[in-house]
Amino acid sequence: MTEPPPQKEQLRTTVSVAATPANFPCGSASAKKHIRLAFRNFDARTTVANFQQSNSLHSMFAKAFGTTPVHEMTAQSKKEIEKETSQSKVVLEEEPLDPSPVLEFLSHLGVSRHEVHSRVASALRSAIEDEIQRMPIKPLTASPDGVAKSSSTPGEAGHRALLNLLKSAWQFRDVAELRPILVCVLKRLGDHTPVPMLRRLGAKKSETTGLKNAELVGQLGPHLQRLVWEADWDAKVELVSKIGSDKPGEAKSCEEELTFRGSTILADLVRSSVDSYMTDAVLVQEADLAFVGTLSERRFATKLRRMVGAKDSEVIGNAGETISALASIGVNKAPSNSGNNREQKSTLSSAAAVASIKETIGKRPKLLGAVLDMLISEHGMRGCGLGYIKAWSNAERKEKLLDGTAAASIMGGATNLSCSLVADVLLAFGQLPRSYEVLDIMTRILDTSVQSGSISDSAIAQIQGCLRTIFRPSQSEQSQSKQPPSKDRPEGTKIKLSLKPVKAATSMFPDLPADDSEYERKILQRVVKKAINSMKENDPQSLFLNPVSDAIAPGYSKIIATPMCIRTIEEKMMNSTYKNIDEYKGDTILMFSNCCKYNVGPAGQWFRNEAERQKKIWREEIFSEAKSKLKAEMTKRKNALKRKPKAPPPLAFGGKTEKSAGAAATTTGTRTKEVKDDAAINNLTAHHVKPLPPWKYKRRKTEVEIPSLQCLASMLLADPFVMRVLVDKIQKILRVDVLKSKRLPSGHPVLPSMFQLLNIARISTQLCARKGKKCYIPDAGIRDVLDGEEFNPAYESTRNCLPLFSKLLLDAELDRRMVVGGDLHDAALQDILARPEVQINEWVGTSSLYDLRAVVEGAFVNLLQPGNTNEVAVQNQSPRFVAALDNLSGGNMLNERPFFMSLTHALLRYKSKLAQSTRDLVTTCMIKWLKMGYSVLPETAMCSPLHECFMHLLNEWSSLGNVVLPRDLFLSLGEEAVAASSGEKVGQKSNTFANTWASNDDSFLPVKEQYTRMLSSTPDARVLQWKQKIGIDEPIPSSPVTDEMQVDS
């Protein structure tokens, strides 16, 4: 047998005591009872000393683990300890109080080590975060040589310390437990976060994937996230600028990075909202109705595009939640505009899309400018009808537009919805930056006109005043520009331009009602923020920093009804809750009063003294300085608004100078007063309407602003809802003022200005394609050929062709009066009055007059409105308008979608009362335009908007019954449309159409949908017969319609 192992030497003095409430009194009741027993029979001083020793955590650990407390070990001499140890053969072990027995003791109490570590880490993290929040910040100043100076103030030292901590903590960004410290440092730095760090936060895994630090960015507040978006945008702008200067050949491909199809984070965030706005069914339908008959139809409640309902607000969510969700961006590249993605369109309405964009950019002017710049790029590629040419890519559209091979139409319809979005973003943003002041005025004037459905002469004068200010070139640009020679200044004479810049503090329009509430709020926020930082520095113990809870101060909520702390004051300041400085003063006094109210008696004397000390410093130094600063800033603002602005540059857009117009000034005696009134846009009235002189200049690359205000101004005019108001104004002037008063159109005081506004809208795509690098204002047509030009389209429209249009209207009116029922019918029967012949040669060579084409299209649609003509008169009136449109369009009417949609809208108002002669007249014209389109653009005729609109009109007529469009005629017109678009004869098979039908080309899908709709209501036998004639070979889907169910006329 083996001997038993030797007994180990006993290491503890006594047996460990079980951890029970009886052995270890805990809790409020047990502790109070234990204290009463301790003070019953002993001296108080001795009792306190013994109680601290016997009931300390160290003594409890010794009692639990059977070790000897430190104070008992030191009370005995070493000899006594050695003697006691040798007699009892027991080794006395001193309680070390290291983590191991502590953790063992806590495990006996049921506390896991994970929970202990979590609580310790949480406490340390909270302590570090509080220390970070108390640290003062002031940006480091740099010496002239670019090297940062040494820390001379506490703010600079704190800023340097935070930067060092940020550098150290960055490597732990992927550790979830340590990431909150990095987030706290970034939030404390705020606007002072280094730009390289912001760009690191915005770095992507690749151009088609999400952010590398998506989880970290998701924990940042909306303000910091927007700073990341800005830094990412600035990086792309710098890259494009650098490549454009070093390698011009690669500049075009790099410019796409600054569009909605680019890889910027901002583009990824707003891309879906922009697509939702541009494809909103209601908005697209309204935008395509360029010519309507009544004022109620012309009105458009633009506020609905910016008003979010309850259903839409659920989609958008709160601002913070939206930004945080977007921050995780597993962003992907923008999908192509193909038919396969039609089902993937967002269900957001236009109002929800605008609200989503607003939540994304917040109140950041740079993000606003970035979104507007991307809208400028979008309009430069797809605006003014270019988006209807689906056979071209965006790059091809832009290239053909700049080299002059692609002519942009004036009535862009739904392709100009990016212009409507510009207006909505500007109006929804709120208080715009000062650089957008004039643009804001112009936006609101146009928005009011669209809502009312008409535009006044005073509104036109105010719009011209805005354009004078926006298009006014700088001094360097004026030296490059050339003015046309005049009688007072022969060609070759140099002109000295004397332009003095206006002071920055002076308001551009002092006569406008000055609303300084927003300005005062910003100044108050800045002053209170500085005061709060001083309060934090004055509170080294952080007594008033965080809210007080009942766990820290028992019964605090019962005594204090309205708690207040520095953090609460800071949150109210950030949320702009304070309307004036007295509200901030009241909260601060309440905070100190709460402290004195709760800490009563001798125990709270120290707290009351500290509160009084800080209150005195706050009242005498901090608040006094804040109040004085606020008063000084508001006084400065008030004085700046009282200053009179200097007159605008005399030669930029003022025509003659005061010296050259001295005679006129002396004769009228009121010239000085008129110049002062012209400086205020809101004071301009109807007799201030005057065309802007033509102006051309080219900007240097360093002078191009982002976004270009000139591009934005032209886009506001190209808004489809604005365009239909302007065209209607021109038609009313021609009918009422010109024809009835028997005067020349060019002599009208407003008409040349209206045509000039139309042409500015037309060139908006060219301005946007060049991003404002080349700006010009087209001529109003008052003068003949300009210097260095061979042809002046504006002069042709105003001087030569507008009289032809007036004659066209007079002939149409005469046709109406000479038919049966007219007052001149008897004279026509007796050959007393001859009917005017259709003059085709008069309109030859007018294909470049896009502004006049829009006016003629509107007049033709107005003619076909119910009640404006009769069945007999329209047979003579329509050929006149068709001949004019054939020449004005150059034989290409394929992409005039707004015209054809408006024409369809007017014809469908007849319902079943539509005359068959009118129906046949319209179908014959549209088929003829399809044939002419094939001869001009054979590759796009079948996929054109004209083809789609024609089949849509036939389907709508067919839905009204056989009285309007019999089934046989419907199918026959479909065959004629196929033959006209493909260049084949009627009755022959069209291989081109059949191949396009089978290819499922995305650009052909809208047309195919209309043909499918036609065939879906046709019996199978008739469908098979029709497809065989066309040459389509595909199975026929089962249809519920049979020959017995279908009744043909």
Short mmCIF file of N, CA, C and O in Angstrom, two decimals, residues 546-610:
data_model
loop_
_atom_site.label_atom_id
_atom_site.label_comp_id
_atom_site.label_asym_id
_atom_site.label_seq_id
_atom_site.Cartn_x
_atom_site.Cartn_y
_atom_site.Cartn_z
N ASN A 546 -23.80 66.78 -16.42
CA ASN A 546 -24.76 65.76 -16.81
C ASN A 546 -26.04 65.85 -15.97
O ASN A 546 -26.04 66.42 -14.88
N PRO A 547 -27.14 65.29 -16.49
CA PRO A 547 -28.39 65.27 -15.71
C PRO A 547 -28.23 64.48 -14.43
O PRO A 547 -27.48 63.51 -14.35
N VAL A 548 -28.98 64.88 -13.39
CA VAL A 548 -28.94 64.23 -12.08
C VAL A 548 -30.12 63.27 -11.99
O VAL A 548 -31.26 63.64 -12.28
N SER A 549 -29.84 62.02 -11.59
CA SER A 549 -30.90 61.01 -11.46
C SER A 549 -31.08 60.66 -9.99
O SER A 549 -30.28 61.02 -9.12
N ASP A 550 -32.15 59.93 -9.70
CA ASP A 550 -32.42 59.50 -8.33
C ASP A 550 -31.39 58.51 -7.83
O ASP A 550 -31.18 58.38 -6.61
N ALA A 551 -30.73 57.79 -8.75
CA ALA A 551 -29.70 56.85 -8.32
C ALA A 551 -28.49 57.59 -7.75
O ALA A 551 -27.84 57.12 -6.82
N ILE A 552 -28.20 58.75 -8.30
CA ILE A 552 -27.07 59.55 -7.80
C ILE A 552 -27.49 60.37 -6.58
O ILE A 552 -26.77 60.43 -5.59
N ALA A 553 -28.64 61.00 -6.67
CA ALA A 553 -29.16 61.84 -5.58
C ALA A 553 -30.55 61.34 -5.22
O ALA A 553 -31.52 61.66 -5.93
N PRO A 554 -30.71 60.55 -4.16
CA PRO A 554 -32.03 59.98 -3.80
C PRO A 554 -33.06 61.08 -3.57
O PRO A 554 -32.81 62.08 -2.91
N GLY A 555 -34.26 60.84 -4.17
CA GLY A 555 -35.35 61.78 -3.99
C GLY A 555 -35.22 63.06 -4.78
O GLY A 555 -35.96 64.02 -4.52
N TYR A 556 -34.31 63.08 -5.75
CA TYR A 556 -34.08 64.33 -6.50
C TYR A 556 -35.30 64.72 -7.34
O TYR A 556 -35.67 65.89 -7.40
N SER A 557 -35.97 63.74 -7.94
CA SER A 557 -37.11 64.05 -8.81
C SER A 557 -38.30 64.55 -8.01
O SER A 557 -39.17 65.25 -8.56
N LYS A 558 -38.40 64.20 -6.73
CA LYS A 558 -39.51 64.68 -5.91
C LYS A 558 -39.30 66.12 -5.46
O LYS A 558 -40.26 66.86 -5.24
N ILE A 559 -38.03 66.52 -5.34
CA ILE A 559 -37.74 67.88 -4.86
C ILE A 559 -37.64 68.86 -6.03
O ILE A 559 -38.15 69.98 -5.95
N ILE A 560 -36.99 68.42 -7.11
CA ILE A 560 -36.75 69.30 -8.25
C ILE A 560 -37.76 68.97 -9.35
O ILE A 560 -37.75 67.86 -9.90
N ALA A 561 -38.60 69.91 -9.69
CA ALA A 561 -39.63 69.69 -10.70
C ALA A 561 -39.06 69.80 -12.11
O ALA A 561 -39.47 69.06 -13.02
N THR A 562 -38.14 70.74 -12.33
CA THR A 562 -37.58 70.96 -13.68
C THR A 562 -36.07 70.82 -13.61
O THR A 562 -35.37 71.80 -13.34
N PRO A 563 -35.52 69.63 -13.83
CA PRO A 563 -34.06 69.49 -13.79
C PRO A 563 -33.40 70.25 -14.95
O PRO A 563 -34.00 70.44 -16.00
N MET A 564 -32.18 70.64 -14.72
CA MET A 564 -31.44 71.37 -15.75
C MET A 564 -29.96 71.13 -15.54
O MET A 564 -29.48 71.06 -14.40
N CYS A 565 -29.22 70.99 -16.66
CA CYS A 565 -27.78 70.79 -16.61
C CYS A 565 -27.17 71.41 -17.86
O CYS A 565 -27.88 71.88 -18.77
N ILE A 566 -25.83 71.40 -17.94
CA ILE A 566 -25.16 72.02 -19.08
C ILE A 566 -25.44 71.24 -20.37
O ILE A 566 -25.60 71.83 -21.44
N ARG A 567 -25.52 69.92 -20.26
CA ARG A 567 -25.81 69.12 -21.46
C ARG A 567 -27.20 69.45 -22.02
O ARG A 567 -27.39 69.55 -23.24
N THR A 568 -28.18 69.62 -21.14
CA THR A 568 -29.53 69.97 -21.61
C THR A 568 -29.54 71.34 -22.27
O THR A 568 -30.18 71.55 -23.31
N ILE A 569 -28.81 72.28 -21.70
CA ILE A 569 -28.72 73.62 -22.29
C ILE A 569 -28.05 73.54 -23.66
O ILE A 569 -28.46 74.20 -24.62
N GLU A 570 -27.02 72.68 -23.76
CA GLU A 570 -26.31 72.54 -25.02
C GLU A 570 -27.20 71.93 -26.10
O GLU A 570 -27.18 72.34 -27.27
N GLU A 571 -28.01 70.94 -25.72
CA GLU A 571 -28.92 70.33 -26.68
C GLU A 571 -29.97 71.33 -27.17
O GLU A 571 -30.30 71.39 -28.36
N LYS A 572 -30.49 72.14 -26.27
CA LYS A 572 -31.46 73.16 -26.66
C LYS A 572 -30.83 74.19 -27.58
O LYS A 572 -31.48 74.73 -28.48
N MET A 573 -29.55 74.48 -27.34
CA MET A 573 -28.85 75.42 -28.21
C MET A 573 -28.67 74.83 -29.61
O MET A 573 -28.90 75.51 -30.63
N MET A 574 -28.28 73.55 -29.71
CA MET A 574 -28.07 72.92 -31.00
C MET A 574 -29.37 72.79 -31.79
O MET A 574 -29.37 72.86 -33.01
N ASN A 575 -30.48 72.59 -31.09
CA ASN A 575 -31.78 72.46 -31.74
C ASN A 575 -32.46 73.79 -31.99
O ASN A 575 -33.63 73.82 -32.41
N SER A 576 -31.76 74.89 -31.68
CA SER A 576 -32.30 76.25 -31.89
C SER A 576 -33.59 76.47 -31.13
O SER A 576 -34.53 77.11 -31.61
N THR A 577 -33.65 75.92 -29.90
CA THR A 577 -34.84 76.12 -29.07
C THR A 577 -34.90 77.53 -28.52
O THR A 577 -35.99 78.08 -28.32
N TYR A 578 -33.75 78.11 -28.24
CA TYR A 578 -33.71 79.45 -27.65
C TYR A 578 -34.05 80.49 -28.72
O TYR A 578 -33.39 80.59 -29.75
N LYS A 579 -35.09 81.28 -28.46
CA LYS A 579 -35.46 82.37 -29.35
C LYS A 579 -34.72 83.66 -29.03
O LYS A 579 -34.57 84.52 -29.90
N ASN A 580 -34.31 83.83 -27.78
CA ASN A 580 -33.54 85.00 -27.38
C ASN A 580 -32.61 84.60 -26.25
O ASN A 580 -32.70 83.49 -25.69
N ILE A 581 -31.73 85.50 -25.88
CA ILE A 581 -30.71 85.18 -24.88
C ILE A 581 -31.29 85.10 -23.48
O ILE A 581 -30.71 84.48 -22.58
N ASP A 582 -32.47 85.69 -23.25
CA ASP A 582 -33.08 85.62 -21.92
C ASP A 582 -33.54 84.21 -21.59
O ASP A 582 -33.55 83.81 -20.41
N GLU A 583 -33.94 83.43 -22.60
CA GLU A 583 -34.32 82.04 -22.34
C GLU A 583 -33.11 81.22 -21.89
O GLU A 583 -33.22 80.37 -20.99
N TYR A 584 -31.98 81.45 -22.50
CA TYR A 584 -30.74 80.80 -22.04
C TYR A 584 -30.40 81.22 -20.63
O TYR A 584 -29.99 80.41 -19.79
N LYS A 585 -30.57 82.49 -20.32
CA LYS A 585 -30.30 83.00 -18.97
C LYS A 585 -31.20 82.33 -17.94
O LYS A 585 -30.74 81.93 -16.85
N GLY A 586 -32.48 82.16 -18.27
CA GLY A 586 -33.40 81.52 -17.34
C GLY A 586 -33.03 80.08 -17.03
O GLY A 586 -33.10 79.64 -15.87
N ASP A 587 -32.61 79.31 -18.06
CA ASP A 587 -32.22 77.91 -17.82
C ASP A 587 -30.96 77.83 -16.97
O ASP A 587 -30.83 76.92 -16.12
N THR A 588 -30.02 78.73 -17.17
CA THR A 588 -28.77 78.69 -16.39
C THR A 588 -29.04 79.02 -14.93
O THR A 588 -28.51 78.37 -14.01
N ILE A 589 -29.84 80.04 -14.67
CA ILE A 589 -30.18 80.38 -13.27
C ILE A 589 -30.96 79.25 -12.64
O ILE A 589 -30.77 78.93 -11.45
N LEU A 590 -31.84 78.60 -13.39
CA LEU A 590 -32.59 77.46 -12.86
C LEU A 590 -31.64 76.32 -12.47
O LEU A 590 -31.87 75.64 -11.44
N MET A 591 -30.59 76.10 -13.24
CA MET A 591 -29.64 75.03 -12.93
C MET A 591 -28.96 75.28 -11.59
O MET A 591 -28.86 74.37 -10.74
N PHE A 592 -28.49 76.51 -11.33
CA PHE A 592 -27.85 76.83 -10.06
C PHE A 592 -28.86 76.81 -8.91
O PHE A 592 -28.53 76.39 -7.79
N SER A 593 -30.09 77.23 -9.18
CA SER A 593 -31.12 77.24 -8.12
C SER A 593 -31.48 75.82 -7.71
O SER A 593 -31.73 75.57 -6.52
N ASN A 594 -31.54 74.91 -8.67
CA ASN A 594 -31.85 73.52 -8.33
C ASN A 594 -30.80 72.93 -7.39
O ASN A 594 -31.12 72.16 -6.47
N CYS A 595 -29.54 73.27 -7.64
CA CYS A 595 -28.47 72.77 -6.78
C CYS A 595 -28.63 73.26 -5.35
O CYS A 595 -28.51 72.48 -4.39
N CYS A 596 -28.91 74.54 -5.16
CA CYS A 596 -29.07 75.09 -3.81
C CYS A 596 -30.35 74.59 -3.15
O CYS A 596 -30.40 74.44 -1.91
N LYS A 597 -31.38 74.31 -3.95
CA LYS A 597 -32.64 73.84 -3.39
C LYS A 597 -32.53 72.42 -2.86
O LYS A 597 -33.15 72.05 -1.86
N TYR A 598 -31.75 71.57 -3.54
CA TYR A 598 -31.63 70.18 -3.13
C TYR A 598 -30.61 70.00 -2.01
O TYR A 598 -30.86 69.26 -1.04
N ASN A 599 -29.47 70.66 -2.11
CA ASN A 599 -28.39 70.48 -1.13
C ASN A 599 -28.60 71.44 0.03
O ASN A 599 -28.01 72.52 0.10
N VAL A 600 -29.46 71.04 0.95
CA VAL A 600 -29.75 71.84 2.13
C VAL A 600 -29.00 71.27 3.32
O VAL A 600 -28.52 70.12 3.30
N GLY A 601 -28.87 72.05 4.39
CA GLY A 601 -28.23 71.59 5.61
C GLY A 601 -26.72 71.64 5.53
O GLY A 601 -26.13 72.05 4.52
N PRO A 602 -26.07 71.25 6.60
CA PRO A 602 -24.59 71.31 6.62
C PRO A 602 -23.95 70.39 5.58
O PRO A 602 -22.88 70.71 5.06
N ALA A 603 -24.57 69.25 5.28
CA ALA A 603 -23.97 68.33 4.31
C ALA A 603 -23.90 68.93 2.91
O ALA A 603 -23.04 68.55 2.12
N GLY A 604 -24.79 69.84 2.60
CA GLY A 604 -24.79 70.42 1.28
C GLY A 604 -24.13 71.77 1.18
O GLY A 604 -24.29 72.46 0.16
N GLN A 605 -23.41 72.16 2.25
CA GLN A 605 -22.81 73.49 2.25
C GLN A 605 -21.79 73.63 1.12
O GLN A 605 -21.72 74.67 0.45
N TRP A 606 -20.98 72.62 0.92
CA TRP A 606 -19.93 72.71 -0.11
C TRP A 606 -20.54 72.87 -1.51
O TRP A 606 -20.07 73.66 -2.31
N PHE A 607 -21.62 72.11 -1.76
CA PHE A 607 -22.28 72.20 -3.07
C PHE A 607 -22.89 73.58 -3.29
O PHE A 607 -22.84 74.13 -4.40
N ARG A 608 -23.49 74.12 -2.22
CA ARG A 608 -24.09 75.45 -2.37
C ARG A 608 -23.01 76.50 -2.63
O ARG A 608 -23.19 77.41 -3.45
N ASN A 609 -21.89 76.38 -1.95
CA ASN A 609 -20.81 77.34 -2.17
C ASN A 609 -20.26 77.25 -3.59
O ASN A 609 -19.96 78.27 -4.22
N GLU A 610 -20.12 76.04 -4.07
CA GLU A 610 -19.62 75.87 -5.43
C GLU A 610 -20.60 76.44 -6.45
O GLU A 610 -20.21 77.05 -7.46
#
